[in-house]
Tab-separated table of C-alpha atoms in Angstrom:
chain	number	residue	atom	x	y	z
A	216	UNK	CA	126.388	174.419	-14.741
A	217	UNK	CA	126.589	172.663	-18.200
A	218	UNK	CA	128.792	169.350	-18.050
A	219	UNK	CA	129.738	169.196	-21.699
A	220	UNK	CA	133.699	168.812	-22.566
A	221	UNK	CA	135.323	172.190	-23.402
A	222	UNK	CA	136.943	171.900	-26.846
A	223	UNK	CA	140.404	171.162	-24.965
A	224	UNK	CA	138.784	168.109	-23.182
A	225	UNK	CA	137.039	167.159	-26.915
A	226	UNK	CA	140.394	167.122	-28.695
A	227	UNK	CA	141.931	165.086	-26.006
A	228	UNK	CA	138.911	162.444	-25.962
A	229	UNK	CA	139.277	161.931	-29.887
A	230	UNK	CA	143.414	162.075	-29.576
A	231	UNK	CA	143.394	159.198	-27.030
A	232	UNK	CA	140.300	157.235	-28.608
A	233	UNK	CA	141.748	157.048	-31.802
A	234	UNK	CA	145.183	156.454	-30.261
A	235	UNK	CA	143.569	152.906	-28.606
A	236	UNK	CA	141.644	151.941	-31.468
A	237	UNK	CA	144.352	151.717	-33.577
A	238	UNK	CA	145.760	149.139	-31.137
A	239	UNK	CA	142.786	146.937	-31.254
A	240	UNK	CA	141.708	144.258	-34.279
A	241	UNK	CA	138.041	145.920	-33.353
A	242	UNK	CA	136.261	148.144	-31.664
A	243	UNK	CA	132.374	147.792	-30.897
A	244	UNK	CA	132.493	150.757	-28.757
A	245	UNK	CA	134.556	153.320	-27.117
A	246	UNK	CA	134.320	156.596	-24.745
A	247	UNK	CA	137.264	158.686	-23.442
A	248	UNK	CA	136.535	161.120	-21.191
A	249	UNK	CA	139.346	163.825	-20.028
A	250	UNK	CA	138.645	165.733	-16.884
A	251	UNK	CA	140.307	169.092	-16.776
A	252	UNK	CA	139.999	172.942	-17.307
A	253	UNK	CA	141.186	175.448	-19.678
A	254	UNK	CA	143.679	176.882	-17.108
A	255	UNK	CA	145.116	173.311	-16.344
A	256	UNK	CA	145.313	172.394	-19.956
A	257	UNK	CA	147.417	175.178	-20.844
A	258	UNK	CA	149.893	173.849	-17.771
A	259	UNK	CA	150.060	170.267	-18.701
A	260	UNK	CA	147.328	169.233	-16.049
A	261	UNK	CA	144.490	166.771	-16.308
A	262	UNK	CA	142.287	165.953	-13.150
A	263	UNK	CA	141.599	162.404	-14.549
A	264	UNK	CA	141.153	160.338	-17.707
A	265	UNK	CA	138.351	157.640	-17.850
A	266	UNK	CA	138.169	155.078	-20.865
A	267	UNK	CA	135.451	152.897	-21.108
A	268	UNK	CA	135.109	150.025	-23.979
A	269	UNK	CA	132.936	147.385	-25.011
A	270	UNK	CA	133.419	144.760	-27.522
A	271	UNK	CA	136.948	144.884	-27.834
A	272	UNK	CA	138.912	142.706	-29.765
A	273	UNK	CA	142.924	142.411	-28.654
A	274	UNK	CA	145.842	140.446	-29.707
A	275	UNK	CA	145.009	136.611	-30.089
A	276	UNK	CA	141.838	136.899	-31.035
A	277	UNK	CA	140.760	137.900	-27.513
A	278	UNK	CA	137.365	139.551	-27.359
A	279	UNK	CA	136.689	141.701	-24.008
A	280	UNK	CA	133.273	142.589	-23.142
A	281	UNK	CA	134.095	145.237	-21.104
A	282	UNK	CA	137.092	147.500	-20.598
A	283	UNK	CA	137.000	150.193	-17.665
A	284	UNK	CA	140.128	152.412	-16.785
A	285	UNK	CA	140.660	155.418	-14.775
A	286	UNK	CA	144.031	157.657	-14.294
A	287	UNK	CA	144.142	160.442	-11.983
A	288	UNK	CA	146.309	163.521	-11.841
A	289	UNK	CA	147.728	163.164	-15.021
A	290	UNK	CA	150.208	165.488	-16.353
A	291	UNK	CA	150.774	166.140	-20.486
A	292	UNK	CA	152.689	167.898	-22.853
A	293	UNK	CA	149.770	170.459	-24.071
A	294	UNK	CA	151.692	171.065	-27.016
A	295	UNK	CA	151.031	167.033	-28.289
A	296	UNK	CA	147.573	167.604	-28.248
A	297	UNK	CA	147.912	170.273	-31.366
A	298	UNK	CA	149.063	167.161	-32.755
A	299	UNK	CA	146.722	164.741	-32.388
A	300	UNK	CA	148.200	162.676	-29.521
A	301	UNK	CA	147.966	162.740	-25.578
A	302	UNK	CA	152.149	162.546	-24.418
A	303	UNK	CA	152.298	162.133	-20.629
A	304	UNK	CA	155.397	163.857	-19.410
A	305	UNK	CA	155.335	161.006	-16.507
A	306	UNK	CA	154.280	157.566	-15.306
A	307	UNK	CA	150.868	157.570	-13.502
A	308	UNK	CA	148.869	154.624	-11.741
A	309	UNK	CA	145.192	154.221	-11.696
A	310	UNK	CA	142.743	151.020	-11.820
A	311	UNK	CA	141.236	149.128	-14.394
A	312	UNK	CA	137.944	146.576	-14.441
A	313	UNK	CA	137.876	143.812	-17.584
A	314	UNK	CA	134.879	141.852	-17.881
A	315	UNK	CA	135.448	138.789	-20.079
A	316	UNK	CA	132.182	136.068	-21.128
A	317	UNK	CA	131.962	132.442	-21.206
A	318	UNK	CA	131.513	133.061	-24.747
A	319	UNK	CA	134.394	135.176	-25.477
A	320	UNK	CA	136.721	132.605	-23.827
A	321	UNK	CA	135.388	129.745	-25.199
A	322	UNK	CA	136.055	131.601	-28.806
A	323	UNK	CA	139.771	132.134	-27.120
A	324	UNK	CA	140.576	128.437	-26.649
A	325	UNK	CA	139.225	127.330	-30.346
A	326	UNK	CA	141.013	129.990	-32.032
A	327	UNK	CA	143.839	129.286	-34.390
A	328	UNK	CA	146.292	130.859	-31.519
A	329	UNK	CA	145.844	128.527	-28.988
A	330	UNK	CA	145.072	125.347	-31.168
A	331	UNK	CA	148.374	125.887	-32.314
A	332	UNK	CA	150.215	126.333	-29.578
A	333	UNK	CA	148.673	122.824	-27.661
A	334	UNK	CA	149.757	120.904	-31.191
A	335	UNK	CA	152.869	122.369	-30.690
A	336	UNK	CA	153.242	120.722	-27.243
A	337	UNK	CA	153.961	116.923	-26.636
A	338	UNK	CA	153.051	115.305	-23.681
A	339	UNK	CA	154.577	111.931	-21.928
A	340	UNK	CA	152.224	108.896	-22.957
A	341	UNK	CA	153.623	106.028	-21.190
A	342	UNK	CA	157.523	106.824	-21.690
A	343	UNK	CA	156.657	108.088	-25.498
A	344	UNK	CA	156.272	111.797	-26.940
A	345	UNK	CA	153.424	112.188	-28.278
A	346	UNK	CA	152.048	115.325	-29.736
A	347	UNK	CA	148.450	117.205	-28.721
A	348	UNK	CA	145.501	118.310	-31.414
A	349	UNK	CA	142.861	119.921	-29.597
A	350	UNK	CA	139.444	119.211	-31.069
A	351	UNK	CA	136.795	121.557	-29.162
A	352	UNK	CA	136.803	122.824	-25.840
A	353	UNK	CA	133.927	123.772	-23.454
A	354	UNK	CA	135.018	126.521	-20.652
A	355	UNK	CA	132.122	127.505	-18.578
A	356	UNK	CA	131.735	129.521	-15.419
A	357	UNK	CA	129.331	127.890	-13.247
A	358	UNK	CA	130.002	130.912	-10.019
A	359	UNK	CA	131.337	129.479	-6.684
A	360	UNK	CA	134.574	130.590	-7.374
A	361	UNK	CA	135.540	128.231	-9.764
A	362	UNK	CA	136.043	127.710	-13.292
A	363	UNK	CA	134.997	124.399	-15.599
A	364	UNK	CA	136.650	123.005	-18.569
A	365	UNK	CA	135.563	119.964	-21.057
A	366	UNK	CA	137.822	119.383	-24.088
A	367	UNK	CA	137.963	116.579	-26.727
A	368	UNK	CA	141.725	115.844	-27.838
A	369	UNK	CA	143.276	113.459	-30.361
A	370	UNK	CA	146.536	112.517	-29.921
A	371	UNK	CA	148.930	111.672	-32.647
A	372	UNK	CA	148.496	108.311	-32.331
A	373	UNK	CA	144.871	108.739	-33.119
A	374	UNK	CA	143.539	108.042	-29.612
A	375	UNK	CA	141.191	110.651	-28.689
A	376	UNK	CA	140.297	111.709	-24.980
A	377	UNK	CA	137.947	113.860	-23.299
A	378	UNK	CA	139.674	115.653	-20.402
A	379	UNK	CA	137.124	117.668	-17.488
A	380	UNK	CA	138.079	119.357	-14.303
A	381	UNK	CA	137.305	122.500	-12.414
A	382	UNK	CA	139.616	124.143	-10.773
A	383	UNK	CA	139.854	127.859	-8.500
A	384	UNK	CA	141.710	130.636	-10.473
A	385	UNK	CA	144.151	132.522	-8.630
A	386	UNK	CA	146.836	135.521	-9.308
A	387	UNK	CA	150.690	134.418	-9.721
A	388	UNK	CA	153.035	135.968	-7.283
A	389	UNK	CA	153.738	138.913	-10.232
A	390	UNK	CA	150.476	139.470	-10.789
A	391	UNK	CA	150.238	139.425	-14.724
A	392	UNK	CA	148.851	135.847	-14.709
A	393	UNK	CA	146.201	133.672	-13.345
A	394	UNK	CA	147.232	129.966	-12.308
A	395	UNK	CA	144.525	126.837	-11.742
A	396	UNK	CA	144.603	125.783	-8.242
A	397	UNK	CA	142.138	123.074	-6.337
A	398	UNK	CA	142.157	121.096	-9.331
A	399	UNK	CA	139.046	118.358	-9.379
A	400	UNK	CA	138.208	115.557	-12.087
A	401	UNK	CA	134.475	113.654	-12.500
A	402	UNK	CA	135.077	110.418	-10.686
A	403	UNK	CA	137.242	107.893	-11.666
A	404	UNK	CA	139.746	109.920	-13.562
A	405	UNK	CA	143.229	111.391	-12.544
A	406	UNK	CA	145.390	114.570	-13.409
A	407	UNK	CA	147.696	114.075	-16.700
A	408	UNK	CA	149.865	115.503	-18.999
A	409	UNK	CA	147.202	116.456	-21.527
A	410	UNK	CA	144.994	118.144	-18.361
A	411	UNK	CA	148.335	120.142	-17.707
A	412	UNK	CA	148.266	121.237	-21.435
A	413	UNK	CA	144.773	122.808	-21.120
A	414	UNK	CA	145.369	124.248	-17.637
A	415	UNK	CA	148.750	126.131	-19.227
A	416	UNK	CA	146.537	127.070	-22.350
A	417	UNK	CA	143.920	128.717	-19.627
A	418	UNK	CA	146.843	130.472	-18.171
A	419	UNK	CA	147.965	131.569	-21.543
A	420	UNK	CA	144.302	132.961	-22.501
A	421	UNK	CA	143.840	135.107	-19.348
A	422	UNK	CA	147.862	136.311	-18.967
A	423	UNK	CA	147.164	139.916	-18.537
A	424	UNK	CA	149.961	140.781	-21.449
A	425	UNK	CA	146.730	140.246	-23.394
A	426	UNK	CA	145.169	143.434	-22.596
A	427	UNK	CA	147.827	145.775	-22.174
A	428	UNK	CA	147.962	148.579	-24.718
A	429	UNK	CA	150.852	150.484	-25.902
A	430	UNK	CA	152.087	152.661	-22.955
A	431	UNK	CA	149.855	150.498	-20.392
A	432	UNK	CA	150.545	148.082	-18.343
A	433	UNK	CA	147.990	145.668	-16.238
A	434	UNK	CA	148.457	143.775	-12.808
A	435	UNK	CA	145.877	142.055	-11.727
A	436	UNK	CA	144.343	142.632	-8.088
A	437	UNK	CA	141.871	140.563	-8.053
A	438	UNK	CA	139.355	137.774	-9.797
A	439	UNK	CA	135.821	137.286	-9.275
A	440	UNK	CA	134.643	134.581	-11.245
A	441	UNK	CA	130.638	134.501	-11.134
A	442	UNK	CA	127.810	133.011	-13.439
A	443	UNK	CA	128.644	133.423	-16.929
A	444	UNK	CA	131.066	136.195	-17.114
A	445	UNK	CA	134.849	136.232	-15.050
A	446	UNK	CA	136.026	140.025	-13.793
A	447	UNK	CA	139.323	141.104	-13.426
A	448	UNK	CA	140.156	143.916	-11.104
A	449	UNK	CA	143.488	145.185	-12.121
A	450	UNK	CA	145.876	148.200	-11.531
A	451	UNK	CA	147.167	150.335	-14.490
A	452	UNK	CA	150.288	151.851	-14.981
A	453	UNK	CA	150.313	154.303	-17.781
A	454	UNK	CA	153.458	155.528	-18.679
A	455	UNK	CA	152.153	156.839	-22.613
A	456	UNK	CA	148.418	156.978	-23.860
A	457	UNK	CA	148.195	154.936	-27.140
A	458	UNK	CA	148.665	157.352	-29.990
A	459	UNK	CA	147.528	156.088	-34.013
């Protein structure tokens, strides 16, 4: 039997991929595919939605290399889709896979965003604020669970530091971010208030309010940092699929 959308599962597919787009700064790819029948449609019922992206740009400059999601048992207002949009009538829970590069979050930490938020910190310098420019940083995933960061940073007293550690990422107890744990410095140097800084700023980059969408909402179930690329495993909570 042919496996090509009916024209009810096509209308759907463009409703909900132009309803995500529009939430995105850009879009190097995208595929929605809607799962139902002509029977089901007419009652409000979808077997599943899948949406799979690539090259996605989100809020703060964020660039995901890979966005998987899956819903099952999804039920609509088929009447919304005459309209161009996809309106769930309720909440429904499915899972969702984001691959992010060393590349991509390296770009993160010297983007505007997050330079501005470290000079907007001050840190403790021997009993004296003193305000945080952050130069370049180097985040790289060597695998082995852990995660490495390098960073030049000028102080406003024009002393300039380089900071390195690796540390283990792990999930907070509400699952939306991901803390530094098992901290470790090259020998010789010590934790301080400007390491702090950049482990908050890491925290910052990967909070999972990131990636959520309009009508989605992420928690993260698990992290698998390997060679090159970090994976988040998370579940989804769609209450609305994103319309334009």
């Amino acid at each position: 039997m042919p496996n090509n959308p009916g024209l009810g599962e096509q209308a759907l597919n463009k409703a909900a991929e132009i309803g995500i787009t529009s939430q995105l700064d850009e879009v190097e790819n995208l595929d929605v595919n809607v799962k139902t029948d002509p029977l089901k449609l007419m009652q409000g019922e979808l077997d599943s939605v899948k949406i799979d992206g690539e090259g996605l740009v989100m809020q703060k400059s964020l660039r995901v290399e890979e966005l998987h999601m899956q819903v099952d048992n999804v039920a609509i207002n088929p009447l919304s889709v005459a309209f161009g949009k996809v309106e769930l009538t309720r909440p429904t829970q499915g899972s969702a896979k984001i691959v992010l590069t060393e590349t991509d979050i390296n770009c993160a930490f010297n983007s505007d965003y997050i330079r501005s938020k470290l000079q907007s910190q001050t840190i403790n310098l021997s009993g004296q604020p003193v305000a945080v420019s952050l130069k370049q940083v180097d985040f790289h995933l060597p695998g082995q669970n852990r995660v490495e960061l390098k960073a030049d940073v000028q102080l406003d007293n024009n002393e300039n530091h380089l900071v390195e550690f690796s540390a283990v990422p792990t999930v907070s107890a509400n699952g939306k971010t991901i803390n530094l744990e098992n901290v470790e410095y090259p020998q010789g140097e010590e934790s301080s208030s400007i390491t702090q800084s950049l482990i908050d700023a890491t925290s910052e980059i990967l909070n999972l309010d990131n990636f959520d969408l309009q009508g989605m909402t992420l928690t993260i179930k698990g992290l698998y940092p390997e060679v090159g690329q970090f994976i988040i495993a998370a579940e989804a909570y769609v209450e609305q699929i994103p319309s334009a």
